CSV table of C-alpha atoms in Angstrom, one decimal:
chain,number,residue,atom,x,y,z
J,1,UNK,CA,0.0,0.0,0.0
J,2,UNK,CA,1.0,3.6,0.2
J,3,UNK,CA,0.7,6.4,2.7
J,4,UNK,CA,-2.7,6.4,4.3
J,5,UNK,CA,-5.3,9.1,3.9
J,6,UNK,CA,-5.3,10.8,7.3
J,7,UNK,CA,-8.5,11.4,9.2
J,8,UNK,CA,-8.1,14.3,11.5
J,9,UNK,CA,-10.7,15.4,14.1
J,10,UNK,CA,-10.3,19.0,14.9
J,11,UNK,CA,-11.2,20.5,18.3
J,12,UNK,CA,-11.8,24.2,18.6
J,13,UNK,CA,-10.5,25.3,22.0
J,14,UNK,CA,-11.2,28.5,23.8
J,15,UNK,CA,-9.8,29.2,27.3
J,16,UNK,CA,-8.9,25.6,27.8
J,17,UNK,CA,-12.3,24.2,26.8
J,18,UNK,CA,-13.6,22.5,23.7
J,19,UNK,CA,-16.1,24.5,21.6
J,20,UNK,CA,-17.4,24.0,18.2
J,21,UNK,CA,-18.5,27.0,16.1
J,22,UNK,CA,-21.3,26.6,13.7
J,23,UNK,CA,-20.4,29.1,11.0
J,24,UNK,CA,-17.9,30.5,13.5
J,25,UNK,CA,-20.7,32.2,15.5
J,26,UNK,CA,-22.7,29.9,17.9
J,27,UNK,CA,-20.5,28.0,20.3
J,28,UNK,CA,-21.5,24.9,22.1
J,29,UNK,CA,-19.3,23.8,25.0
J,30,UNK,CA,-18.4,20.2,24.4
J,31,UNK,CA,-15.9,19.4,27.2
J,32,UNK,CA,-12.3,19.0,28.2
J,33,UNK,CA,-9.8,18.9,25.3
J,34,UNK,CA,-7.5,16.4,27.1
J,35,UNK,CA,-10.3,13.9,27.7
J,36,UNK,CA,-11.4,14.3,24.1
J,37,UNK,CA,-7.9,13.9,22.8
J,38,UNK,CA,-7.5,10.6,24.8
J,39,UNK,CA,-10.7,9.3,23.3
J,40,UNK,CA,-9.6,10.1,19.8
J,41,UNK,CA,-6.2,8.5,20.5
J,42,UNK,CA,-7.9,5.3,21.6
J,43,UNK,CA,-10.3,5.5,18.6
J,44,UNK,CA,-7.3,5.4,16.2
J,45,UNK,CA,-7.5,9.0,14.8
J,46,UNK,CA,-4.6,9.5,12.5
J,47,UNK,CA,-3.8,12.9,13.9
J,48,UNK,CA,-5.5,15.5,16.1
J,49,UNK,CA,-5.8,19.2,15.6
J,50,UNK,CA,-6.4,21.9,18.3
J,51,UNK,CA,-7.4,25.3,17.0
J,52,UNK,CA,-7.3,27.9,19.7
J,53,UNK,CA,-10.0,30.6,19.3
J,54,UNK,CA,-9.4,32.3,22.6
J,55,UNK,CA,-9.6,36.1,22.3
J,56,UNK,CA,-7.4,36.7,25.4
J,57,UNK,CA,-3.8,36.4,26.3
J,58,UNK,CA,-4.8,34.3,29.4
J,59,UNK,CA,-6.6,31.9,27.0
J,60,UNK,CA,-3.3,31.3,25.2
J,61,UNK,CA,-1.5,30.5,28.4
J,62,UNK,CA,-4.2,27.9,29.2
J,63,UNK,CA,-3.6,26.4,25.7
J,64,UNK,CA,0.0,25.6,26.4
J,65,UNK,CA,-1.0,23.7,29.5
J,66,UNK,CA,-3.7,21.8,27.5
J,67,UNK,CA,-1.0,20.9,24.9
J,68,UNK,CA,1.4,19.7,27.6
J,69,UNK,CA,-1.2,17.6,29.4
J,70,UNK,CA,-2.4,16.1,26.0
J,71,UNK,CA,1.2,15.2,25.0
J,72,UNK,CA,1.6,13.3,28.3
J,73,UNK,CA,-1.2,10.9,27.5
J,74,UNK,CA,-1.6,10.8,23.7
J,75,UNK,CA,0.8,9.1,21.4
J,76,UNK,CA,-0.4,10.6,18.1
J,77,UNK,CA,0.6,13.6,16.0
J,78,UNK,CA,-0.8,16.8,17.4
J,79,UNK,CA,-1.2,20.0,15.4
J,80,UNK,CA,-2.0,23.2,17.3
J,81,UNK,CA,-3.0,26.5,15.7
J,82,UNK,CA,-4.6,29.8,16.5
J,83,UNK,CA,-2.6,33.0,17.3
J,84,UNK,CA,0.8,31.7,16.1
J,85,UNK,CA,2.5,34.9,14.9
J,86,UNK,CA,6.2,34.2,15.3
J,87,UNK,CA,8.8,31.5,15.4
J,88,UNK,CA,8.9,32.0,19.2
J,89,UNK,CA,5.1,31.3,19.4
J,90,UNK,CA,5.7,28.1,17.4
J,91,UNK,CA,8.6,27.1,19.7
J,92,UNK,CA,6.4,27.4,22.9
J,93,UNK,CA,3.8,25.1,21.4
J,94,UNK,CA,6.4,22.6,20.1
J,95,UNK,CA,8.2,22.5,23.4
J,96,UNK,CA,4.9,21.9,25.1
J,97,UNK,CA,4.4,18.8,22.9
J,98,UNK,CA,2.8,19.9,19.7
J,99,UNK,CA,4.2,18.2,16.6
J,100,UNK,CA,3.1,20.9,14.2
J,101,UNK,CA,1.8,24.4,14.4
J,102,UNK,CA,-0.9,25.8,12.2
J,103,UNK,CA,-0.3,29.4,11.1
J,104,UNK,CA,-3.5,31.2,10.3
J,105,UNK,CA,-3.9,35.0,10.0
J,106,UNK,CA,-0.2,35.7,10.5
J,107,UNK,CA,0.4,33.8,7.2
J,108,UNK,CA,-1.8,36.4,5.5
J,109,UNK,CA,-0.5,39.6,7.1
J,110,UNK,CA,3.2,38.4,7.1
J,111,UNK,CA,3.7,35.2,5.0
J,112,UNK,CA,7.4,35.2,5.8
J,113,UNK,CA,6.6,33.8,9.3
J,114,UNK,CA,6.1,30.5,7.5
J,115,UNK,CA,9.7,30.6,6.3
J,116,UNK,CA,11.0,31.7,9.7
J,117,UNK,CA,9.3,28.7,11.5
J,118,UNK,CA,10.4,26.3,8.7
J,119,UNK,CA,14.0,27.4,8.9
J,120,UNK,CA,14.2,27.0,12.6
J,121,UNK,CA,12.1,23.9,13.2
J,122,UNK,CA,11.7,22.3,9.7
J,123,UNK,CA,9.0,22.4,7.1
J,124,UNK,CA,7.4,19.2,8.5
J,125,UNK,CA,6.1,21.2,11.5
J,126,UNK,CA,4.5,24.1,9.6
J,127,UNK,CA,0.9,23.8,8.6
J,128,UNK,CA,-0.2,26.9,6.7
J,129,UNK,CA,-3.9,27.7,6.7
J,130,UNK,CA,-5.7,28.8,3.6
J,131,UNK,CA,-9.1,30.2,4.6
J,132,UNK,CA,-10.9,31.0,1.4
J,133,UNK,CA,-14.3,32.0,0.1
J,134,UNK,CA,-15.6,31.7,-3.5
J,135,UNK,CA,-15.8,35.2,-5.0
J,136,UNK,CA,-16.5,34.2,-8.6
J,137,UNK,CA,-18.0,31.2,-10.4
J,138,UNK,CA,-20.8,28.8,-9.7
J,139,UNK,CA,-22.5,29.2,-6.3
J,140,UNK,CA,-21.8,32.9,-5.9
J,141,UNK,CA,-24.2,35.0,-8.0
J,142,UNK,CA,-25.8,32.3,-10.2
J,143,UNK,CA,-25.9,29.0,-8.3
J,144,UNK,CA,-27.0,27.1,-11.4
J,145,UNK,CA,-24.5,28.5,-13.7
J,146,UNK,CA,-21.6,26.1,-14.2
J,147,UNK,CA,-19.7,28.3,-16.7
J,148,UNK,CA,-17.3,31.0,-16.2
J,149,UNK,CA,-14.2,31.7,-14.2
J,150,UNK,CA,-13.8,30.3,-10.7
J,151,UNK,CA,-12.0,32.4,-8.1
J,152,UNK,CA,-11.4,32.2,-4.4
J,153,UNK,CA,-10.1,34.9,-2.1
J,154,UNK,CA,-8.5,34.7,1.3
J,155,UNK,CA,-10.7,35.8,4.1
J,156,UNK,CA,-9.6,36.5,7.7
J,157,UNK,CA,-11.4,37.0,11.1
J,158,UNK,CA,-13.4,33.8,10.9
J,159,UNK,CA,-14.4,34.4,7.3
J,160,UNK,CA,-15.8,37.9,7.8
J,161,UNK,CA,-13.0,40.1,6.4
J,162,UNK,CA,-11.9,40.0,2.8
J,163,UNK,CA,-8.3,40.6,1.8
J,164,UNK,CA,-8.3,40.7,-2.0
J,165,UNK,CA,-5.7,38.0,-2.0
J,166,UNK,CA,-6.2,35.2,-4.6
J,167,UNK,CA,-6.4,32.0,-2.7
J,168,UNK,CA,-4.5,29.8,-5.2
J,169,UNK,CA,-1.7,32.3,-5.5
J,170,UNK,CA,-1.5,32.5,-1.7
J,171,UNK,CA,-1.4,28.7,-1.4
J,172,UNK,CA,1.5,28.5,-3.9
J,173,UNK,CA,3.4,31.2,-2.1
J,174,UNK,CA,3.0,29.5,1.3
J,175,UNK,CA,4.3,26.2,-0.2
J,176,UNK,CA,7.3,28.1,-1.7
J,177,UNK,CA,8.0,29.7,1.7
J,178,UNK,CA,8.5,26.2,3.2
J,179,UNK,CA,5.1,25.1,4.6
J,180,UNK,CA,5.0,21.3,5.1
J,181,UNK,CA,1.3,21.1,4.3
J,182,UNK,CA,-1.7,23.3,3.7
J,183,UNK,CA,-5.0,23.3,5.7
J,184,UNK,CA,-7.5,24.4,3.1
J,185,UNK,CA,-10.8,25.6,4.7
J,186,UNK,CA,-13.8,26.7,2.7
J,187,UNK,CA,-15.3,29.5,4.8
J,188,UNK,CA,-18.4,29.2,2.7
J,189,UNK,CA,-18.8,25.5,3.8
J,190,UNK,CA,-17.6,25.7,7.4
J,191,UNK,CA,-20.3,24.5,9.8
J,192,UNK,CA,-22.9,24.0,7.0
J,193,UNK,CA,-22.5,20.2,6.7
J,194,UNK,CA,-22.8,20.5,2.9
J,195,UNK,CA,-19.3,19.1,2.2
J,196,UNK,CA,-15.9,20.5,1.3
J,197,UNK,CA,-15.5,22.9,-1.6
J,198,UNK,CA,-14.0,20.2,-3.7
J,199,UNK,CA,-13.1,22.5,-6.6
J,200,UNK,CA,-11.1,24.8,-4.2
J,201,UNK,CA,-9.4,21.8,-2.6
J,202,UNK,CA,-8.5,20.2,-6.0
J,203,UNK,CA,-7.3,23.4,-7.5
J,204,UNK,CA,-4.9,23.9,-4.6
J,205,UNK,CA,-3.8,20.3,-4.3
J,206,UNK,CA,-2.9,20.3,-8.0
J,207,UNK,CA,-1.0,23.6,-7.7
J,208,UNK,CA,1.4,22.5,-4.9
J,209,UNK,CA,3.7,19.5,-4.3
J,210,UNK,CA,3.0,19.4,-0.5
J,211,UNK,CA,0.0,17.6,1.1
J,212,UNK,CA,-3.3,19.4,1.4
J,213,UNK,CA,-5.8,18.9,4.3
J,214,UNK,CA,-9.4,19.4,3.2
J,215,UNK,CA,-11.5,21.3,5.8
J,216,UNK,CA,-14.8,23.0,6.2
J,217,UNK,CA,-18.3,21.7,5.9
J,218,UNK,CA,-18.3,17.9,6.5
J,219,UNK,CA,-21.7,16.5,7.2
J,220,UNK,CA,-21.3,12.8,6.4
J,221,UNK,CA,-18.7,10.2,5.5
J,222,UNK,CA,-19.3,10.6,1.8
J,223,UNK,CA,-17.9,14.1,2.1
J,224,UNK,CA,-14.6,12.7,3.5
J,225,UNK,CA,-14.3,10.3,0.6
J,226,UNK,CA,-15.1,13.1,-1.9
J,227,UNK,CA,-12.4,15.3,-0.3
J,228,UNK,CA,-9.8,12.7,-1.5
J,229,UNK,CA,-11.3,11.3,-4.7
J,230,UNK,CA,-12.5,14.6,-6.1
J,231,UNK,CA,-10.6,17.1,-4.0
J,232,UNK,CA,-7.3,15.2,-4.2
J,233,UNK,CA,-6.6,16.0,-0.5
J,234,UNK,CA,-4.1,13.9,1.4
J,235,UNK,CA,-6.0,14.3,4.7
J,236,UNK,CA,-9.5,15.1,5.7
J,237,UNK,CA,-10.4,17.2,8.7
J,238,UNK,CA,-13.8,17.2,10.4
J,239,UNK,CA,-15.3,18.3,13.7
J,240,UNK,CA,-18.9,17.9,14.6
J,241,UNK,CA,-19.6,14.6,12.8
J,242,UNK,CA,-17.0,13.0,15.2
J,243,UNK,CA,-17.6,15.2,18.3
J,244,UNK,CA,-21.3,14.5,18.6
J,245,UNK,CA,-21.0,10.8,17.9
J,246,UNK,CA,-22.6,10.8,14.5
J,247,UNK,CA,-19.6,8.7,13.2
J,248,UNK,CA,-16.6,7.0,14.6
J,249,UNK,CA,-13.0,7.3,13.3
J,250,UNK,CA,-13.2,3.6,12.4
J,251,UNK,CA,-16.3,4.3,10.3
J,252,UNK,CA,-14.4,7.0,8.5
J,253,UNK,CA,-11.5,4.7,7.8
J,254,UNK,CA,-13.9,2.0,6.5
J,255,UNK,CA,-15.7,4.5,4.2
J,256,UNK,CA,-12.3,5.5,2.7
J,257,UNK,CA,-11.3,1.8,2.2
J,258,UNK,CA,-14.7,1.0,0.7
J,259,UNK,CA,-14.0,3.7,-1.9
J,260,UNK,CA,-10.7,2.0,-2.7
J,261,UNK,CA,-8.5,4.6,-0.8
J,262,UNK,CA,-5.7,3.7,1.5
J,263,UNK,CA,-6.8,4.1,5.1
J,264,UNK,CA,-5.7,2.5,8.4
J,265,UNK,CA,-7.3,-0.8,9.3
V,1,UNK,CA,18.3,-2.0,39.6
V,2,UNK,CA,18.2,-1.2,35.8
V,3,UNK,CA,20.0,1.9,34.6
V,4,UNK,CA,18.6,5.0,32.9
V,5,UNK,CA,17.8,5.7,29.3
V,6,UNK,CA,19.7,8.8,28.1
V,7,UNK,CA,17.6,10.8,25.8
V,8,UNK,CA,20.0,13.2,24.1
V,9,UNK,CA,18.9,16.9,24.1
V,10,UNK,CA,20.7,18.8,21.3
V,11,UNK,CA,17.9,21.3,20.8
V,12,UNK,CA,16.2,19.2,18.2
V,13,UNK,CA,12.5,18.9,18.6
V,14,UNK,CA,10.1,16.7,20.3
V,15,UNK,CA,12.0,15.5,23.4
V,16,UNK,CA,9.1,15.5,25.7
V,17,UNK,CA,7.0,13.4,23.4
V,18,UNK,CA,9.7,10.8,23.2
V,19,UNK,CA,10.3,10.9,27.0
V,20,UNK,CA,6.6,10.4,27.6
V,21,UNK,CA,6.4,7.5,25.2
V,22,UNK,CA,9.5,5.8,26.7
V,23,UNK,CA,7.8,6.1,30.2
V,24,UNK,CA,4.6,4.7,28.8
V,25,UNK,CA,6.6,1.8,27.4
V,26,UNK,CA,7.9,1.0,30.9
V,27,UNK,CA,11.3,2.8,31.0
V,28,UNK,CA,12.0,3.1,34.7
V,29,UNK,CA,14.1,6.3,34.4
V,30,UNK,CA,14.5,8.6,31.4
V,31,UNK,CA,17.1,11.3,31.6
V,32,UNK,CA,16.8,14.1,29.1
V,33,UNK,CA,20.4,15.3,28.9
V,34,UNK,CA,23.0,17.3,27.1
V,35,UNK,CA,25.7,15.9,29.4
V,36,UNK,CA,28.3,13.4,28.0
V,37,UNK,CA,28.7,11.9,31.5
V,38,UNK,CA,25.0,11.0,31.6
V,39,UNK,CA,25.3,9.2,28.2
V,40,UNK,CA,28.4,7.3,29.4
V,41,UNK,CA,26.5,6.1,32.5
V,42,UNK,CA,23.3,5.1,30.6
V,43,UNK,CA,22.0,1.6,30.1
V,44,UNK,CA,20.5,2.7,26.8
V,45,UNK,CA,20.8,5.7,24.5
V,46,UNK,CA,18.1,7.4,22.4
V,47,UNK,CA,18.9,10.1,19.8
V,48,UNK,CA,15.7,11.9,18.6
V,49,UNK,CA,15.5,14.6,16.0
V,50,UNK,CA,13.3,16.7,13.8
V,51,UNK,CA,14.3,19.3,11.4
V,52,UNK,CA,17.1,19.6,8.9
V,53,UNK,CA,20.0,17.1,8.8
V,54,UNK,CA,22.8,19.7,8.7
V,55,UNK,CA,21.3,21.8,11.5
V,56,UNK,CA,20.9,18.7,13.7
V,57,UNK,CA,24.4,17.4,12.9
V,58,UNK,CA,25.9,20.8,13.7
V,59,UNK,CA,23.9,21.0,17.0
V,60,UNK,CA,25.0,17.5,18.1
V,61,UNK,CA,28.6,18.3,17.4
V,62,UNK,CA,28.2,21.6,19.1
V,63,UNK,CA,27.9,19.8,22.5
V,64,UNK,CA,31.5,19.3,23.6
V,65,UNK,CA,32.3,15.6,24.1
V,66,UNK,CA,28.8,14.3,23.2
V,67,UNK,CA,29.7,12.4,20.0
V,68,UNK,CA,32.7,10.9,21.7
V,69,UNK,CA,30.6,9.8,24.6
V,70,UNK,CA,28.0,8.2,22.3
V,71,UNK,CA,30.7,6.4,20.4
V,72,UNK,CA,32.3,5.0,23.5
V,73,UNK,CA,29.0,3.9,25.1
V,74,UNK,CA,27.3,2.6,21.9
V,75,UNK,CA,30.1,1.5,19.6
V,76,UNK,CA,32.8,0.4,22.1
V,77,UNK,CA,30.7,-0.8,25.0
V,78,UNK,CA,27.6,-2.0,23.1
V,79,UNK,CA,24.8,-0.1,24.9
V,80,UNK,CA,21.5,-0.5,22.9
V,81,UNK,CA,20.9,2.6,20.8
V,82,UNK,CA,17.8,4.0,19.1
V,83,UNK,CA,17.8,6.8,16.6
V,84,UNK,CA,14.4,8.3,15.6
V,85,UNK,CA,13.7,10.2,12.4
V,86,UNK,CA,16.6,12.6,11.9
V,87,UNK,CA,18.3,10.8,14.8
V,88,UNK,CA,18.2,7.8,12.6
V,89,UNK,CA,19.4,9.6,9.5
V,90,UNK,CA,22.4,11.0,11.5
V,91,UNK,CA,23.7,7.4,11.6
V,92,UNK,CA,24.6,7.9,7.9
V,93,UNK,CA,28.0,8.9,6.5
V,94,UNK,CA,26.5,12.1,5.1
V,95,UNK,CA,23.3,14.0,4.4
V,96,UNK,CA,22.7,16.2,1.3
V,97,UNK,CA,19.9,18.4,2.7
V,98,UNK,CA,20.8,22.1,2.1
V,99,UNK,CA,24.4,21.2,1.2
V,100,UNK,CA,26.5,18.2,2.1
V,101,UNK,CA,26.9,17.5,5.8
V,102,UNK,CA,28.8,14.8,7.7
V,103,UNK,CA,26.8,12.3,9.7
V,104,UNK,CA,28.0,10.0,12.5
V,105,UNK,CA,29.0,7.4,9.9
V,106,UNK,CA,28.0,4.5,12.1
V,107,UNK,CA,26.1,2.9,9.2
V,108,UNK,CA,27.5,3.7,5.8
V,109,UNK,CA,25.2,5.5,3.3
V,110,UNK,CA,23.7,8.8,2.6
V,111,UNK,CA,20.5,10.8,3.3
V,112,UNK,CA,19.0,12.2,0.1
V,113,UNK,CA,15.7,13.9,-0.9
V,114,UNK,CA,12.7,11.7,-1.6
V,115,UNK,CA,12.3,12.0,-5.4
V,116,UNK,CA,8.9,11.4,-6.9
V,117,UNK,CA,7.9,11.4,-10.5
V,118,UNK,CA,4.1,11.0,-9.9
V,119,UNK,CA,2.7,14.5,-8.9
V,120,UNK,CA,0.0,12.7,-6.9
V,121,UNK,CA,2.7,11.6,-4.5
V,122,UNK,CA,3.3,14.4,-2.1
V,123,UNK,CA,6.5,15.4,-0.2
V,124,UNK,CA,6.9,15.5,2.8
V,125,UNK,CA,6.0,11.9,3.2
V,126,UNK,CA,3.5,12.6,5.9
V,127,UNK,CA,1.2,10.1,7.7
V,128,UNK,CA,0.7,6.4,8.5
V,129,UNK,CA,2.4,3.9,6.2
V,130,UNK,CA,3.5,0.3,6.2
V,131,UNK,CA,6.5,-1.0,8.1
V,132,UNK,CA,7.6,-4.1,6.3
V,133,UNK,CA,10.2,-5.9,8.4
V,134,UNK,CA,13.1,-7.7,6.8
V,135,UNK,CA,13.1,-10.7,9.1
V,136,UNK,CA,16.6,-12.1,8.6
V,137,UNK,CA,18.4,-8.8,9.4
V,138,UNK,CA,19.9,-7.4,12.6
V,139,UNK,CA,17.3,-6.2,14.9
V,140,UNK,CA,14.9,-8.9,13.7
V,141,UNK,CA,12.1,-9.3,16.3
V,142,UNK,CA,12.2,-5.6,17.3
V,143,UNK,CA,10.4,-4.4,14.1
V,144,UNK,CA,7.1,-6.0,13.5
V,145,UNK,CA,4.9,-5.6,10.4
V,146,UNK,CA,2.4,-2.8,11.0
V,147,UNK,CA,1.5,0.8,10.4
V,148,UNK,CA,3.5,3.7,11.8
V,149,UNK,CA,3.6,7.5,11.5
V,150,UNK,CA,6.1,9.0,9.1
V,151,UNK,CA,7.0,12.6,8.6
V,152,UNK,CA,10.1,13.4,6.4
V,153,UNK,CA,11.3,14.7,3.1
V,154,UNK,CA,14.6,13.0,3.0
V,155,UNK,CA,15.5,9.3,3.4
V,156,UNK,CA,18.4,7.1,4.3
V,157,UNK,CA,19.9,5.0,1.6
V,158,UNK,CA,22.5,2.6,3.2
V,159,UNK,CA,25.4,1.4,1.2
V,160,UNK,CA,24.8,-2.2,2.3
V,161,UNK,CA,21.3,-3.6,1.9
V,162,UNK,CA,21.8,-5.8,4.9
V,163,UNK,CA,21.7,-2.7,7.2
V,164,UNK,CA,18.0,-2.2,6.1
V,165,UNK,CA,15.7,-3.7,8.8
V,166,UNK,CA,12.4,-2.5,7.3
V,167,UNK,CA,11.1,-0.6,4.3
V,168,UNK,CA,8.0,1.3,3.4
V,169,UNK,CA,6.7,2.6,0.1
V,170,UNK,CA,6.2,6.2,-1.0
V,171,UNK,CA,6.7,6.5,-4.7
V,172,UNK,CA,9.2,3.7,-4.4
V,173,UNK,CA,10.9,1.8,-1.6
V,174,UNK,CA,12.0,4.0,1.4
V,175,UNK,CA,14.1,2.8,4.3
V,176,UNK,CA,11.8,2.6,7.3
V,177,UNK,CA,14.4,1.1,9.8
V,178,UNK,CA,18.1,0.3,9.9
V,179,UNK,CA,19.8,-2.0,12.3
V,180,UNK,CA,23.3,-3.3,12.9
V,181,UNK,CA,24.5,-5.0,16.1
V,182,UNK,CA,23.2,-3.0,19.0
V,183,UNK,CA,22.1,0.0,16.9
V,184,UNK,CA,18.5,0.5,15.7
V,185,UNK,CA,17.3,3.5,13.7
V,186,UNK,CA,13.7,4.1,12.7
V,187,UNK,CA,12.6,6.7,10.2
V,188,UNK,CA,9.0,6.8,11.6
V,189,UNK,CA,8.0,8.2,14.9
V,190,UNK,CA,7.3,5.4,17.5
V,191,UNK,CA,6.3,8.1,20.0
V,192,UNK,CA,3.5,9.2,17.6
V,193,UNK,CA,2.5,5.7,16.4
V,194,UNK,CA,0.0,4.9,19.1
V,195,UNK,CA,0.1,1.2,20.2
V,196,UNK,CA,2.4,0.1,17.4
V,197,UNK,CA,5.0,2.6,18.5
V,198,UNK,CA,4.7,2.0,22.3
V,199,UNK,CA,5.0,-1.8,21.7
V,200,UNK,CA,8.2,-1.2,19.6
V,201,UNK,CA,9.6,0.8,22.4
V,202,UNK,CA,8.7,-1.9,24.9
V,203,UNK,CA,10.7,-4.5,22.8
V,204,UNK,CA,13.6,-2.1,22.4
V,205,UNK,CA,13.7,-1.5,26.2
V,206,UNK,CA,13.9,-5.3,26.6
V,207,UNK,CA,16.4,-5.7,23.8
V,208,UNK,CA,19.7,-7.4,24.8
V,209,UNK,CA,21.7,-7.4,21.6
């Protein structure tokens, strides 16, 4: 076989507690991140992702403690993102036990931070986020119209603020700067349960040589499969379908295998 | 009373994860250390590593007396050794990541970039992949067939095929483990490979080569 498609549950964390945003607005408290991480480790998740959405400095300090406690009991790769602005921020998370750091808005305002982290700690630990919305093409002005140019733009602040940056160009740039993989999130899809933006995922996966993680909008196991078969992602990230017990990691692996894709058994 | 495991701290990466995993695998005492004396007194020696080959080689040589202590304890006195990821690659004669850099040269060979011709094969090689053990080699019994977590863009090509203890596949055969006498090196991360990885560490902690 070959390298397996990675199934990555993602926990949104604020002030040391797990929350899950629906369209990044309504938050439901769903527990202790360390306990959830242990459950996903035991369930055979291929990796785990913590995204810190704390607004405050105190919340960030709490995150470091959560990462440290998670690394003591979980023997799986852990990616931590949210508020990483410098190589020193990355270092604090890596020392606490994170294996990779996800760089979000800093990669938009100052993309060189990706190179700075990659040079100090290696490309393998840098996950660069590409948070995009469709600004042109099907589904924007004329939902039924399948013709015309497709374009996506980078949005920040949970999808509320446009930047004018072309998402595909931005993805290429982050790869050139030394990112080890790209976390591609459709801000249109996030929280909707309608599935990934497969066209966005595929366009970026074909444009770069590094792995792409599909993210944003998973509502069922078929969406995970499509992220790989149609989106050409190397990994699939999801939140609520796992957190609320709709599906297990084993079911996700099985769905991938049934589609002829390599997944852990 | 069993001795300690020296986990060498040369500023390269995920020491705490490796220490946690060794403890979970039953190591009675893990000393994270940059002191040659602690390596000389160790029952077993672990060299972890993430990042670039050259930077890691430079950092390791930057600790006065460390390479000499490792060579005395492992090569001369036969203490069981485990290299992980770049810690395994450093066993090579040289690495060609961002220039040519000298390795420890404990196992002849070089560390080169993973070359892929199929654009669907992505580099870094990142994720769970097969570990196919070569049963007749040194270290046989330590490496079992299974799935482990890999994360690397360069790979170790030993001069002698008999030093390869396990392979995986990523656009072609990739060395997953090397072994010679009391030396084991794994390209994958046992500390991130859930039960497969912890069980490998348990066998290594019991290993009496």
